[in-house]
CSV table of C-alpha atoms in Angstrom, one decimal:
chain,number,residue,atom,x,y,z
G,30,UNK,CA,157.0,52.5,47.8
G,31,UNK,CA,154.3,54.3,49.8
G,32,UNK,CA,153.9,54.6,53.6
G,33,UNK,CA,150.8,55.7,55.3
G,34,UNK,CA,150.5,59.5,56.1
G,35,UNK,CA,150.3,58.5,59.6
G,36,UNK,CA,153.6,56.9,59.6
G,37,UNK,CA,155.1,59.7,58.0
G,38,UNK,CA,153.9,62.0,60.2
G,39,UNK,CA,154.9,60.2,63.2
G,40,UNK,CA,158.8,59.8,61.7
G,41,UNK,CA,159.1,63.2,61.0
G,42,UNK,CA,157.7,64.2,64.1
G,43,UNK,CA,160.2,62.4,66.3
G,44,UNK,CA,163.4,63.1,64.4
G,45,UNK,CA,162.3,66.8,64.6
G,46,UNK,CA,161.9,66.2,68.7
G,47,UNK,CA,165.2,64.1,68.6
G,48,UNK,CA,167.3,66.5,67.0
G,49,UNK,CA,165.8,69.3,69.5
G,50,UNK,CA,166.7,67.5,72.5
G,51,UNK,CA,169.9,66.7,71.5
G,52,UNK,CA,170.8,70.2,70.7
G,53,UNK,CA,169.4,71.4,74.1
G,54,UNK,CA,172.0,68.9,76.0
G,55,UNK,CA,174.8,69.6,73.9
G,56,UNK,CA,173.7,73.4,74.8
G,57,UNK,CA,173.1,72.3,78.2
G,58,UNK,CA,176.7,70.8,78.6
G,59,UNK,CA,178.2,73.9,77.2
G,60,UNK,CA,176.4,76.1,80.1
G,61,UNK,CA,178.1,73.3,82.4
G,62,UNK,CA,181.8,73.2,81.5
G,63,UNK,CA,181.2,77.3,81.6
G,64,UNK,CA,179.2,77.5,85.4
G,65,UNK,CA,178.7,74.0,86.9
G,66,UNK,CA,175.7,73.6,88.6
G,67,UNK,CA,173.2,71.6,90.2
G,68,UNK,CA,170.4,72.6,88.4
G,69,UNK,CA,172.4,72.3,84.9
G,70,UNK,CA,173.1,68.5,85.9
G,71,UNK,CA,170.0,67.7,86.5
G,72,UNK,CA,168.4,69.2,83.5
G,73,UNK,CA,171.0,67.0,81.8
G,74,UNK,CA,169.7,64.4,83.4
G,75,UNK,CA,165.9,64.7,82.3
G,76,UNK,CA,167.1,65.6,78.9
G,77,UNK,CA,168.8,62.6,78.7
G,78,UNK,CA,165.9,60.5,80.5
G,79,UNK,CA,163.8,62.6,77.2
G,80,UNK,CA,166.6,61.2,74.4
G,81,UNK,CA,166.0,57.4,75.7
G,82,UNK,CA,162.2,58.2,75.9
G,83,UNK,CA,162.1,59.3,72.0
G,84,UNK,CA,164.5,56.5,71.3
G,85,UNK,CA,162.6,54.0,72.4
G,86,UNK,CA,159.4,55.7,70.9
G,87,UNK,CA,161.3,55.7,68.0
G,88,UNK,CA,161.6,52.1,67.5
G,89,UNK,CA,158.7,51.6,67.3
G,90,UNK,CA,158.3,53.4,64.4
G,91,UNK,CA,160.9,51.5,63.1
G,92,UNK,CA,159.1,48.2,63.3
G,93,UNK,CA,155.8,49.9,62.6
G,94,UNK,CA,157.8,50.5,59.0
G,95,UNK,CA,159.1,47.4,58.6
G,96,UNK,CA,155.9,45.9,58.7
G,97,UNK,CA,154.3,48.3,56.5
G,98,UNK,CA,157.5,47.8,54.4
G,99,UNK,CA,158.5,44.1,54.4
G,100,UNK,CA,155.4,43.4,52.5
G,101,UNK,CA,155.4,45.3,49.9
G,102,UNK,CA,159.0,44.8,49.5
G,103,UNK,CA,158.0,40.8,49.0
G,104,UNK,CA,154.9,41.5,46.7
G,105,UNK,CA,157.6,43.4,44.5
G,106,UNK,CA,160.4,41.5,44.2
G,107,UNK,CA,157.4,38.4,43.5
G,108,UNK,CA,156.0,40.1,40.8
G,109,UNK,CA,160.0,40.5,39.5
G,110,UNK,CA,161.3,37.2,40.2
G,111,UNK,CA,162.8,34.7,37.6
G,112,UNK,CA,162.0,31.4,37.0
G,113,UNK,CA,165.0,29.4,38.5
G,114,UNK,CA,167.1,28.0,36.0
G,115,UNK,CA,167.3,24.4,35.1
G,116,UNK,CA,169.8,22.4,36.7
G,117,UNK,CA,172.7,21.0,34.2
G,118,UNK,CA,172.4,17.4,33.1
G,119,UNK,CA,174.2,15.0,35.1
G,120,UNK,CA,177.2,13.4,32.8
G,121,UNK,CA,179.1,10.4,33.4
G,122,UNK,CA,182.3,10.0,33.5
G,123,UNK,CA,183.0,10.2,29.5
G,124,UNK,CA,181.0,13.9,29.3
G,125,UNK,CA,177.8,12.4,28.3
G,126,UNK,CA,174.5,12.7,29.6
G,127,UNK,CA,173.1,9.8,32.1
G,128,UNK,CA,169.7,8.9,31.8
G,129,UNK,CA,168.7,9.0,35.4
G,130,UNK,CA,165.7,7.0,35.0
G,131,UNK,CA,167.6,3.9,34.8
């Protein structure tokens, strides 16, 4: 199953820049339980305001996927499907079959 390059790109792209600004506010909260500080709050803060802002970018990567993804999914599992077996025979009462057209 193929994505477009683009797509790719763009994934890879924001995990890399989620994974970076994660590790800067886990660094960031270090330097604050060491020397609190004004300044190291709020560069918490707008790492934190960054996280949500590549989260939300994010998802919509994920549905960009998902619609890239969906269809080819379908078109496969077509292509794959089975013919639906044929329901049993109806039987009476004594274990034989009924004609139904009667």
């Amino acid at each position: 199953m193929e994505i477009t390059k683009s797509l790719h790109d763009d994934i890879v792209k924001i995990q890399h820049e989620l994974v970076t600004a994660i590790q800067n506010h886990q660094a960031l909260v270090l330097r604050l339980q060491v020397s609190p500080s004004d300044s190291i709050r709020t560069q918490i803060e707008e790492v934190q305001r960054h996280i949500i802002c590549l989260g939300e970018s994010q998802k919509i990567l994920v549905s960009r996927l998902r619609n890239e993804v969906d269809p080819h999914v379908i078109r496969v599992n077509n292509k794959h499907k089975t013919p639906h077996p044929r329901p049993p025979d109806k039987l009476n009462h004594r274990g034989k079959s009924e004609d139904i057209g009667r």
